[in-house]
């Protein structure tokens, strides 16, 4: 085996599980110890300040600026008591991930010394040097100012010795430059629209909360092996590598015993998560070898999203401590499953009702059906936009491949719920609604939903948007994505839909129908209208692709073209009417998406070209020359015309190697030319399209020949760790 590869494999095999000391206390004792949570706030803030801040957190009441100083003082006191020395505004730029710039708590004390200082002004607003964050053209460099501003609805926390303050990030002119601003606006929009609809059923509802429970999938790879794969290091995925003879065929990894080195990593990770207030609950192996999943208990959407972003930071850190690399890329390995981030989403009222849980009373059932059908309508109308919200260069490898939902958005309901909707569609309102004293909704079958669904384990893993009993599960989200992109789009789409629904119902009521009759009539109409989005069959099948196209669903697979949905008139109107994003902000986002797409493909193309030319071809040539050398020596013993009898196989191999090498050479050369042409294009959209059509299209061609060489060339010479080592050694 080539020396480097041999060395890293040997080291990886020898590595032992770290001995993670199990904390002696129960999890509840240290849960949230690094969070400025309710308990800490009570301790560090005056009762007046505490009351005002919790009122802001729970009810969105604007916080008086005068209070900022006392909150900052309390926060700083707590943070320094916990050993923090620095603070940072923690925000979510459009590049994905999070950004932070640390400042120490120190200021001059005016007497030549230093004091620890943190004012309300510094808590509330800062001006990070924002010129290097993408703005999609909103900011010119000469007015590169961007502000980060405190989001009091998500609590501050401490990582290492830094107090992290969740913030929004906006431009000098007030446009959002992040994911948090539109997410928060979408949360308000859906609360308002859903509350208005809830009032048909219960006057006491004053707020509707959107909930998110994410399931994070990831791979773990030994750090030594990872470092010997420049493609993994630089792009997050393997750009080459022949499938291992064994991968996931036996399905023996899923729910199998967790290996001890991984178990120790998971315990450590969970411990860190608890201290940071992330309520992780579930851990298990996933389908592919070395693939795992982690899921918390669901939380309010904004907090859940901050927690997911924080988790993505922590998971990398803890993995490193255990000599692993956590791969959050959607498709690190060809031929085995990719990773997603299932977003479990639901709506709940401040009276404690889950609007996606079938009610116990007939009225509750009508409310449930109302929300269910409106959500389906929203997904139907915005299926292309929802797809855009989860699309990226990296997620493209997952969607559409035969292991994840196709690049078509549809909804899954399951047999029983489908049957109920079918029934509503053909029933007569006067039958369903019996007026006895007060009008009541009584469609047979609907009253029984709770019981029915309890034994309904109907699960369809091939659907990108599936109803799962008391929530929808948006499964198309990528494992490395900021969930906010998908969640803000979904929230806004449903908010806009509920607004429309209310207008229709109100106008029927005005024309003399009872409230129940009006709701029933509109629902019936919607069920019929949104049928095309409803698909309970196998989403992986080719028939579905054909069928979906016939139904008029968005079937575009080119990511740069999928992004066009951000700028359609319907999208612009939807975001404007709900107040979530302006036209300018949408254009900026589309620009950034195109730019990010281009950059990712550009980096992959460079890495692939370099590796092909300076890792693969030299090794293959060396092996080829070894074989030639053998023939040359053989020829000193045997006449050339007799050589065939002795070395025919060797001659075939030599020929194969030469062919693969020359194919790789010419394809890499053409790819580089295509890149040069694409780089000259100014328009971000056109450039991304060129990268998609003319550059990325070489990847599989080049890889094909490299992977063939991997099978032919002497294993001892091959430098890059192979799939069987990356995926099975831990
Ligand atoms: P699965 O069977 O899909 O793996 P899990 O039991 O692992 O499901 O749960 C997935 C996620 O769904 C968890 O984060 C869980 O808290 C969340 N979840 C459960 N109920 C709801 C709900 N009503 N709204 C939002 N998320 C929910
Ligand atoms: Mg799930």
XYZ file of C-alpha atoms and ligand atoms in Angstrom:
758
model
C 0.000 0.000 0.000
C 1.304 3.459 -0.753
C 3.129 4.738 2.296
C 0.899 7.661 3.241
C -2.290 5.716 2.734
C -0.897 2.780 4.630
C 0.098 5.007 7.505
C -3.237 6.785 7.915
C -5.197 3.563 7.624
C -3.022 1.925 10.250
C -3.408 4.879 12.592
C -7.162 4.954 12.080
C -7.517 1.276 12.875
C -5.529 1.664 16.066
C -7.452 4.648 17.380
C -9.411 3.931 20.536
C -12.623 5.479 21.793
C -11.969 8.495 23.991
C -12.884 7.953 27.559
C -15.678 10.473 28.031
C -16.398 11.020 31.688
C -20.103 10.715 32.200
C -21.228 13.740 34.171
C -22.237 12.747 37.671
C -25.310 14.972 37.702
C -28.512 14.277 35.852
C -28.865 16.053 32.493
C -31.508 18.344 33.959
C -28.916 19.755 36.378
C -26.583 21.099 33.729
C -29.092 21.621 30.915
C -28.782 25.214 29.756
C -25.930 26.112 32.119
C -24.287 28.139 29.318
C -27.507 29.921 28.365
C -28.777 33.238 29.622
C -32.073 31.523 30.333
C -35.016 32.270 32.528
C -33.372 31.092 35.706
C -30.186 33.071 35.064
C -32.098 36.163 34.009
C -34.020 36.132 37.281
C -30.755 35.982 39.138
C -28.893 38.668 37.205
C -31.617 41.167 36.287
C -33.776 43.424 38.434
C -37.368 42.241 38.557
C -38.498 45.192 36.440
C -35.909 44.462 33.744
C -36.601 40.751 33.886
C -40.310 41.337 33.385
C -39.776 43.651 30.430
C -37.337 41.275 28.742
C -39.518 38.179 29.161
C -42.468 40.167 27.858
C -40.421 40.932 24.753
C -39.353 37.322 24.410
C -42.825 35.866 24.827
C -45.078 38.477 23.314
C -42.834 40.502 21.055
C -43.426 43.697 23.046
C -40.823 46.258 21.937
C -38.082 46.659 24.491
C -37.497 50.153 25.841
C -34.000 51.233 24.941
C -33.302 52.501 28.471
C -33.462 48.912 29.678
C -30.684 47.787 27.374
C -27.966 49.040 29.743
C -29.224 47.072 32.688
C -29.725 43.940 30.589
C -26.205 44.289 29.195
C -24.822 44.751 32.695
C -26.605 41.627 33.943
C -25.543 39.619 30.932
C -21.921 40.683 31.308
C -21.926 39.888 35.004
C -23.255 36.402 34.316
C -20.877 35.824 31.406
C -17.800 36.902 33.352
C -18.910 34.841 36.343
C -18.930 31.905 33.910
C -15.400 32.745 32.772
C -16.229 34.566 29.531
C -13.808 37.272 28.442
C -15.256 38.198 25.032
C -18.595 38.801 23.403
C -19.789 38.525 19.844
C -22.809 39.347 17.754
C -23.662 35.969 16.237
C -25.411 36.231 12.874
C -26.406 34.202 9.842
C -25.003 35.592 6.582
C -26.346 34.422 3.231
C -23.251 32.300 2.659
C -24.803 29.787 5.038
C -23.457 28.951 8.478
C -22.897 31.679 11.031
C -20.479 34.533 11.482
C -18.945 36.083 14.534
C -16.364 38.678 15.428
C -15.109 38.577 18.978
C -14.489 41.656 21.111
C -13.079 41.627 24.611
C -15.165 43.059 27.426
C -12.383 45.518 28.279
C -12.363 49.286 28.021
C -9.960 51.956 29.310
C -10.910 53.028 32.772
C -9.562 56.542 32.203
C -6.826 56.044 34.788
C -4.417 54.059 32.664
C -6.016 50.725 33.528
C -8.763 48.563 32.061
C -12.236 47.734 33.235
C -14.669 45.141 32.009
C -17.331 46.953 30.099
C -20.417 46.025 28.124
C -23.028 48.674 27.490
C -26.574 48.444 26.246
C -25.432 50.120 23.066
C -22.977 47.318 22.340
C -25.606 44.725 23.150
C -28.231 46.189 20.862
C -26.352 47.141 17.760
C -22.966 46.738 16.143
C -21.345 47.383 12.848
C -19.261 44.395 11.879
C -16.931 44.912 8.948
C -19.487 43.542 6.593
C -17.975 44.223 3.225
C -16.884 40.662 2.723
C -20.311 39.139 3.254
C -22.392 38.634 0.154
C -25.186 41.109 -0.323
C -26.298 40.293 -3.837
C -25.542 43.825 -4.907
C -27.501 45.545 -2.126
C -24.374 47.109 -0.741
C -21.774 48.728 -2.887
C -18.370 48.545 -1.301
C -18.301 52.297 -0.685
C -21.329 51.937 1.543
C -20.396 48.527 2.796
C -21.989 49.133 6.121
C -24.106 46.467 7.665
C -25.534 46.339 11.145
C -26.052 43.444 13.441
C -28.859 43.942 15.928
C -29.817 41.901 18.965
C -32.653 39.369 18.655
C -33.966 39.210 22.223
C -36.259 36.285 21.353
C -33.318 33.877 21.196
C -31.254 33.716 24.389
C -27.547 34.558 24.523
C -25.165 31.715 25.282
C -21.502 31.064 25.984
C -19.177 29.043 23.775
C -15.692 28.596 25.232
C -15.007 32.010 26.678
C -17.240 34.031 24.394
C -20.697 35.371 25.086
C -22.652 34.874 21.849
C -25.558 37.185 21.211
C -27.948 36.046 18.461
C -28.446 38.931 16.080
C -30.038 39.910 12.814
C -27.873 41.370 10.061
C -29.150 44.230 7.930
C -27.735 46.710 5.467
C -27.273 50.411 6.053
C -30.508 50.949 4.144
C -32.444 48.416 6.193
C -32.558 45.416 3.863
C -31.954 42.020 5.371
C -28.572 40.464 4.631
C -29.225 37.293 6.566
C -31.679 34.459 7.147
C -32.927 35.555 10.538
C -34.735 38.733 9.555
C -37.059 37.114 7.018
C -37.501 34.078 9.257
C -38.683 36.291 12.118
C -40.964 38.195 9.767
C -42.404 34.954 8.404
C -43.068 33.784 11.956
C -45.075 36.963 12.601
C -46.860 36.689 9.277
C -48.024 33.154 9.876
C -48.973 33.926 13.448
C -51.210 36.757 12.308
C -52.791 34.903 9.396
C -53.319 31.660 11.338
C -54.710 33.461 14.382
C -57.309 35.152 12.190
C -58.409 31.761 10.885
C -58.323 30.174 14.354
C -60.793 32.784 15.514
C -63.475 31.032 13.445
C -63.094 28.170 15.898
C -61.900 29.731 19.135
C -62.057 33.421 20.003
C -59.412 32.974 22.709
C -56.518 32.335 20.366
C -54.229 35.375 20.188
C -51.057 33.872 18.747
C -49.978 30.937 16.607
C -46.486 29.542 16.957
C -44.619 27.712 14.209
C -42.562 24.816 15.507
C -39.540 23.126 14.048
C -38.006 19.797 14.995
C -34.985 19.101 12.774
C -33.340 15.761 12.277
C -29.694 16.224 11.375
C -27.950 13.525 9.374
C -24.162 13.442 9.087
C -21.219 11.182 8.340
C -18.192 10.602 10.511
C -14.817 9.877 8.950
C -11.548 9.281 10.718
C -9.623 12.542 10.678
C -6.390 10.999 9.362
C -8.160 9.412 6.412
C -10.019 12.632 5.785
C -6.797 14.630 5.700
C -5.399 12.256 3.063
C -8.319 13.095 0.749
C -7.877 16.640 -0.606
C -11.317 16.461 -2.229
C -13.037 15.796 1.110
C -10.989 18.489 2.788
C -11.648 21.171 0.216
C -15.123 20.398 -1.087
C -16.709 18.325 1.657
C -17.291 15.403 -0.673
C -15.336 12.763 -2.533
C -15.016 13.680 -6.192
C -13.706 10.233 -7.025
C -13.560 6.775 -5.506
C -14.849 3.444 -6.685
C -17.710 1.970 -4.712
C -16.691 -0.435 -2.010
C -17.619 -4.050 -2.739
C -19.749 -3.863 0.366
C -21.573 -0.674 1.130
C -25.158 -0.492 2.300
C -26.656 -3.518 0.504
C -27.101 -5.530 3.665
C -28.775 -2.604 5.402
C -26.908 -3.697 8.483
C -25.935 -0.229 9.614
C -29.397 1.244 10.150
C -30.340 0.960 13.811
C -27.354 -1.371 14.290
C -25.203 -1.106 17.397
C -23.364 2.215 17.521
C -19.575 1.636 17.377
C -17.779 2.499 20.609
C -15.620 5.322 19.223
C -18.761 6.890 17.784
C -20.722 6.301 20.955
C -18.165 8.143 22.969
C -18.296 11.026 20.479
C -22.094 11.097 20.682
C -22.126 11.207 24.465
C -19.705 14.088 24.419
C -21.740 15.896 21.791
C -24.958 15.454 23.727
C -23.327 16.716 26.893
C -22.190 19.871 25.100
C -25.621 20.310 23.519
C -27.356 20.075 26.883
C -25.075 22.646 28.428
C -26.016 24.959 25.566
C -29.710 24.273 26.032
C -30.181 22.223 22.858
C -32.704 19.541 23.829
C -31.269 16.642 21.808
C -33.199 13.467 22.285
C -32.647 10.886 19.573
C -29.452 9.389 18.192
C -29.060 6.479 15.842
C -27.186 5.050 12.908
C -28.480 5.953 9.488
C -28.766 3.868 6.358
C -25.259 4.353 4.963
C -22.121 3.085 6.691
C -20.681 5.720 9.038
C -23.857 7.809 8.710
C -25.688 8.966 11.829
C -28.585 11.121 12.914
C -29.311 13.407 15.803
C -32.674 14.996 16.615
C -33.794 17.324 19.384
C -37.233 17.862 20.847
C -38.966 20.394 18.654
C -38.983 24.068 19.610
C -40.306 27.393 18.389
C -38.938 27.847 14.861
C -36.478 30.722 15.440
C -34.917 29.116 18.492
C -34.865 25.676 16.862
C -33.049 27.157 13.901
C -30.459 28.908 16.070
C -29.964 25.618 17.853
C -29.402 23.778 14.600
C -26.802 26.326 13.505
C -25.110 26.065 16.865
C -25.176 22.278 16.633
C -23.421 22.425 13.263
C -20.576 24.310 14.966
C -20.433 22.077 18.032
C -20.568 18.841 16.064
C -17.438 19.784 14.117
C -15.623 20.734 17.279
C -16.459 17.588 19.188
C -15.728 15.409 16.158
C -12.256 16.935 15.953
C -11.697 16.194 19.635
C -12.450 12.521 18.901
C -10.218 12.477 15.806
C -13.198 12.381 13.505
C -14.433 14.774 10.885
C -18.155 15.357 10.827
C -19.282 15.629 7.210
C -22.397 17.758 6.859
C -22.274 17.731 3.063
C -25.405 16.320 1.409
C -23.513 13.744 -0.610
C -20.014 12.945 0.605
C -19.961 9.530 -1.067
C -21.307 8.277 -4.345
C -23.367 5.116 -4.268
C -24.507 5.350 -0.661
C -27.250 7.506 0.830
C -26.777 11.216 1.175
C -27.673 13.340 4.202
C -30.708 15.495 4.708
C -32.139 17.579 7.459
C -35.760 16.613 7.863
C -37.677 19.649 9.040
C -40.657 18.571 11.149
C -42.966 21.537 11.144
C -46.251 22.278 12.845
C -48.408 25.150 14.059
C -49.708 25.527 17.597
C -51.928 28.084 19.302
C -51.202 29.926 22.515
C -54.180 28.005 23.922
C -52.165 24.813 23.576
C -53.721 23.291 20.465
C -51.583 21.679 17.765
C -53.380 22.764 14.600
C -52.018 19.747 12.737
C -53.304 17.283 15.260
C -56.782 16.007 14.494
C -59.096 17.444 17.131
C -61.088 15.470 19.629
C -64.318 17.276 18.840
C -66.054 17.735 15.502
C -65.236 21.450 15.584
C -61.608 20.597 16.268
C -61.649 18.278 13.302
C -62.949 20.973 11.019
C -60.155 23.228 12.232
C -57.613 20.480 11.588
C -58.930 19.861 8.076
C -58.940 23.613 7.438
C -55.242 23.908 8.219
C -54.311 20.691 6.482
C -55.996 21.686 3.253
C -54.641 25.231 3.334
C -51.118 23.914 3.806
C -51.601 21.621 0.832
C -52.849 24.561 -1.211
C -49.800 26.596 -0.222
C -47.425 23.788 -1.188
C -49.322 23.297 -4.423
C -49.131 26.942 -5.424
C -45.489 27.382 -4.373
C -44.012 24.005 -5.215
C -41.353 25.526 -7.455
C -40.432 28.155 -4.871
C -40.252 25.616 -2.047
C -37.887 23.611 -4.188
C -35.786 26.729 -4.767
C -35.680 27.290 -1.001
C -33.904 23.955 -0.461
C -31.785 23.886 -3.622
C -28.034 24.285 -3.712
C -25.040 22.911 -5.554
C -24.564 20.387 -2.757
C -28.195 19.313 -2.234
C -28.529 18.723 -5.977
C -26.566 15.493 -5.585
C -29.151 14.195 -3.206
C -32.439 15.229 -4.750
C -33.283 13.306 -7.814
C -30.797 10.567 -7.080
C -32.416 7.243 -6.354
C -32.363 7.537 -2.588
C -33.977 10.808 -1.782
C -37.044 12.640 -2.910
C -36.962 13.631 -6.552
C -36.515 17.241 -7.546
C -40.294 17.583 -7.492
C -42.266 18.756 -4.487
C -45.415 16.796 -3.616
C -47.302 16.045 -0.417
C -48.001 12.688 1.181
C -51.067 12.187 3.368
C -51.475 8.452 3.831
C -54.467 6.281 3.092
C -56.818 7.300 5.833
C -56.398 11.017 5.557
C -56.656 10.790 1.788
C -59.907 8.868 2.175
C -61.263 11.557 4.477
C -60.444 14.327 2.009
C -62.048 12.291 -0.784
C -65.139 11.990 1.326
C -65.324 15.701 2.036
C -64.913 16.458 -1.614
C -68.049 14.539 -2.581
C -70.189 15.282 0.426
C -72.805 17.888 0.668
C -72.372 20.662 3.188
C -75.904 20.250 4.467
C -75.154 16.609 5.238
C -71.949 17.350 6.988
C -73.224 20.211 9.003
C -76.175 19.441 11.176
C -77.770 22.488 12.643
C -79.186 21.547 15.994
C -79.353 24.649 18.088
C -75.842 25.632 17.107
C -74.307 24.456 13.921
C -71.891 21.564 14.255
C -69.596 19.779 11.887
C -70.300 16.082 11.828
C -69.000 14.334 8.798
C -68.826 10.631 9.542
C -65.277 9.501 9.595
C -63.859 12.859 10.504
C -64.867 12.531 14.112
C -62.752 9.405 14.227
C -59.490 10.793 12.972
C -57.624 10.618 16.276
C -58.257 6.901 16.718
C -57.622 6.160 13.090
C -54.301 7.911 13.003
C -53.057 6.284 16.141
C -52.729 2.929 14.437
C -51.720 4.547 11.232
C -48.036 3.881 10.844
C -48.363 4.670 7.202
C -44.955 6.136 6.374
C -43.744 7.087 2.968
C -40.022 7.757 2.971
C -40.000 8.804 -0.657
C -42.103 11.928 -0.196
C -40.421 15.311 0.139
C -43.294 16.738 2.196
C -45.091 14.133 4.253
C -47.827 14.341 6.851
C -46.685 12.294 9.838
C -49.556 12.263 12.299
C -49.341 15.679 13.958
C -46.934 17.589 11.719
C -45.540 17.820 8.234
C -42.036 16.639 7.584
C -40.205 18.665 4.923
C -37.542 16.131 4.011
C -35.961 17.815 1.016
C -33.883 20.215 3.151
C -30.136 19.603 2.795
C -27.955 18.495 5.705
C -25.639 21.505 5.442
C -28.368 24.097 4.883
C -29.617 26.813 7.176
C -33.166 25.514 7.882
C -34.401 29.107 7.816
C -34.473 29.251 4.023
C -37.013 26.426 3.868
C -38.920 27.443 6.984
C -39.372 31.093 6.072
C -40.628 30.105 2.637
C -43.064 27.576 4.050
C -44.312 29.932 6.772
C -44.836 32.716 4.273
C -46.541 30.500 1.697
C -48.967 29.203 4.311
C -49.541 32.700 5.723
C -50.419 34.058 2.286
C -52.711 31.105 1.685
C -54.541 31.488 5.002
C -55.119 35.162 4.242
C -56.722 34.248 0.957
C -58.803 31.576 2.625
C -60.149 34.059 5.132
C -61.158 36.487 2.425
C -63.072 33.748 0.621
C -64.788 32.464 3.747
C -65.740 35.963 4.899
C -67.283 36.793 1.582
C -69.430 33.647 1.718
C -70.494 34.511 5.250
C -71.429 37.988 4.068
C -73.556 36.464 1.353
C -75.581 34.657 4.017
C -73.901 31.309 4.587
C -73.210 30.061 8.107
C -69.586 30.087 9.213
C -69.297 26.281 9.044
C -70.974 26.096 5.653
C -68.668 28.766 4.308
C -65.539 27.036 5.612
C -66.756 23.715 4.318
C -67.476 25.097 0.870
C -64.046 26.677 0.489
C -62.272 23.563 1.770
C -64.188 21.419 -0.706
C -63.112 23.663 -3.523
C -59.477 23.616 -2.359
C -59.375 19.835 -2.059
C -60.297 19.622 -5.678
C -57.937 22.372 -6.749
C -54.788 21.127 -5.026
C -55.177 17.471 -5.937
C -52.172 17.579 -8.205
C -49.763 18.168 -5.323
C -51.020 15.115 -3.460
C -49.061 11.968 -4.249
C -48.855 8.941 -1.975
C -46.998 6.625 -4.366
C -43.308 5.927 -4.845
C -41.559 9.253 -5.303
C -38.388 7.541 -6.542
C -40.040 5.967 -9.554
C -39.659 7.153 -13.134
C -43.420 6.949 -13.578
C -43.819 9.650 -10.965
C -41.502 11.979 -12.863
C -43.649 11.539 -15.940
C -46.869 11.865 -14.014
C -45.680 14.982 -12.164
C -44.786 16.650 -15.448
C -48.258 15.895 -16.760
C -49.750 17.390 -13.620
C -47.845 20.600 -14.267
C -45.629 20.425 -11.177
C -42.217 22.053 -11.339
C -39.836 19.346 -12.576
C -36.793 21.531 -13.291
C -33.557 19.861 -12.188
C -30.967 22.511 -13.045
C -30.271 24.380 -9.805
C -29.526 27.770 -11.420
C -32.865 27.592 -13.238
C -34.692 26.407 -10.111
C -33.570 29.693 -8.480
C -35.630 31.621 -11.044
C -38.636 30.838 -8.838
C -37.363 33.462 -6.346
C -38.076 36.184 -8.854
C -41.403 35.168 -10.369
C -44.200 37.684 -10.051
C -46.144 35.334 -7.753
C -43.185 35.030 -5.406
C -42.509 38.745 -5.297
C -46.199 39.421 -4.588
C -46.375 36.757 -1.915
C -43.388 38.074 0.029
C -44.524 41.670 -0.387
C -48.135 41.071 0.696
C -46.989 39.292 3.852
C -44.285 41.874 4.565
C -41.554 39.239 4.749
C -39.252 40.372 1.937
C -39.085 43.126 -0.620
C -38.374 42.805 -4.280
C -34.847 44.125 -3.694
C -34.165 41.554 -0.982
C -35.409 38.716 -3.184
C -33.200 39.801 -6.060
C -30.236 39.973 -3.717
C -30.912 36.458 -2.450
C -31.221 35.032 -5.940
C -27.918 36.706 -6.885
C -26.177 35.295 -3.840
C -27.562 31.835 -4.562
C -26.268 31.915 -8.123
C -22.917 33.210 -6.965
C -22.601 30.505 -4.313
C -23.558 27.867 -6.850
C -20.844 29.011 -9.233
C -18.192 29.154 -6.538
C -18.932 25.664 -5.266
C -18.741 24.139 -8.760
C -15.664 26.193 -9.547
C -13.820 24.869 -6.498
C -14.861 21.295 -7.261
C -13.697 21.640 -10.844
C -10.298 22.899 -9.730
C -9.841 20.186 -7.133
C -10.945 17.469 -9.528
C -8.631 18.737 -12.269
C -5.655 18.989 -9.904
C -6.164 15.558 -8.390
C -6.663 13.970 -11.778
C -3.461 15.455 -13.123
C -1.147 15.203 -10.137
C -2.476 12.278 -8.116
C -4.179 9.892 -10.473
C -2.354 10.097 -13.793
C 1.162 9.866 -12.293
C 0.223 6.776 -10.283
C -1.516 5.101 -13.223
C 1.437 5.913 -15.472
C 3.838 4.423 -12.976
C 1.883 1.196 -12.902
C 1.625 1.188 -16.670
C 5.354 1.614 -16.956
C 5.884 -1.267 -14.535
C 3.892 -3.496 -16.813
C 5.755 -2.233 -19.840
C 8.981 -2.917 -18.078
C 7.887 -6.495 -17.493
C 7.083 -6.917 -21.196
C 10.406 -5.396 -22.145
C 12.229 -7.889 -19.958
C 10.076 -10.724 -21.202
C 11.047 -9.756 -24.708
C 14.700 -10.420 -23.895
C 13.714 -14.060 -23.281
C 10.922 -14.538 -25.803
C 10.585 -13.515 -29.412
C 8.180 -10.643 -29.953
C 5.726 -12.638 -32.088
C 5.428 -15.200 -29.263
C 4.845 -12.521 -26.623
C 1.085 -12.726 -27.064
C 0.978 -16.218 -25.646
C 2.679 -15.114 -22.476
C 1.465 -11.567 -21.803
C -1.799 -10.972 -23.570
C -3.618 -9.879 -20.384
C -0.858 -7.430 -19.511
C -1.092 -5.914 -22.946
C -4.841 -5.440 -22.543
C -4.318 -3.757 -19.186
C -1.687 -1.440 -20.604
C -4.019 -0.476 -23.366
C -6.863 0.172 -20.914
C -4.697 2.336 -18.706
C -3.527 4.387 -21.669
C -7.083 4.895 -22.800
C -8.330 6.014 -19.370
C -5.369 8.341 -18.966
C -5.920 9.963 -22.294
C -9.657 10.340 -21.623
C -8.934 11.977 -18.276
C -6.386 14.310 -19.864
C -8.629 15.466 -22.643
C -11.706 15.871 -20.430
C -9.785 17.862 -17.824
C -8.409 20.072 -20.575
C -11.890 20.696 -21.971
C -13.271 21.334 -18.507
C -10.615 23.958 -17.852
C -11.461 25.635 -21.162
C -15.167 25.626 -20.264
C -14.325 27.204 -16.931
C -12.355 29.958 -18.598
C -15.304 30.750 -20.836
C -17.734 30.705 -17.899
C -15.495 32.937 -15.793
C -15.769 35.728 -18.345
C -19.553 35.911 -17.958
C -20.569 38.891 -15.834
C -24.203 38.091 -15.152
C -24.411 35.821 -12.081
C -27.361 33.841 -13.380
C -25.810 33.204 -16.774
C -22.524 32.304 -15.167
C -24.178 29.761 -12.857
C -26.005 28.259 -15.818
C -22.716 27.959 -17.709
C -21.100 26.278 -14.719
C -24.014 23.881 -14.466
C -24.309 23.061 -18.158
C -20.713 23.223 -19.323
C -18.430 22.654 -16.329
C -20.193 20.346 -13.863
C -21.119 18.137 -16.775
C -17.481 16.938 -16.933
C -17.383 15.675 -13.354
C -18.979 12.291 -13.956
C -17.045 11.718 -17.161
C -13.698 12.326 -15.490
C -14.647 10.396 -12.403
C -15.697 7.387 -14.447
C -12.188 6.910 -15.804
C -10.503 7.598 -12.487
C -12.693 5.030 -10.747
C -11.873 2.474 -13.432
C -8.164 3.101 -12.884
C -8.625 2.625 -9.162
C -9.746 -0.946 -9.897
C -6.850 -1.658 -12.238
C -3.849 -0.009 -10.615
C -1.845 -1.893 -7.994
C -3.465 -1.244 -4.600
C -0.067 -0.572 -3.057
C 0.504 2.371 -5.353
C -2.896 4.035 -4.927
C -2.437 7.154 -2.835
C -5.953 8.221 -1.911
C -7.804 6.314 0.813
C -10.464 4.171 -0.810
C -14.183 4.039 -0.051
C -13.821 0.811 1.902
C -11.393 2.574 4.213
C -13.238 5.877 4.495
C -16.582 4.223 5.158
C -15.741 1.219 7.244
C -12.837 2.178 9.452
C -13.794 3.969 12.625
P -38.760 10.087 12.846
O -39.585 8.902 13.124
O -39.198 10.813 11.646
O -37.270 9.857 12.888
P -38.537 11.405 15.427
O -39.337 10.778 16.502
O -37.069 11.195 15.387
O -39.166 11.066 14.013
O -38.860 12.926 15.501
C -38.507 13.798 14.566
C -38.615 15.204 15.042
O -39.983 15.631 14.979
C -38.182 15.464 16.481
O -37.372 16.616 16.465
C -39.479 15.759 17.174
O -39.336 16.598 18.306
C -40.234 16.450 16.075
N -41.667 16.615 16.313
C -42.520 15.799 16.947
N -43.756 16.364 17.018
C -43.673 17.566 16.401
C -44.577 18.629 16.160
N -45.832 18.582 16.532
N -44.111 19.714 15.490
C -42.837 19.795 15.093
N -41.954 18.839 15.307
C -42.341 17.739 15.950
Mg -38.343 11.897 10.511
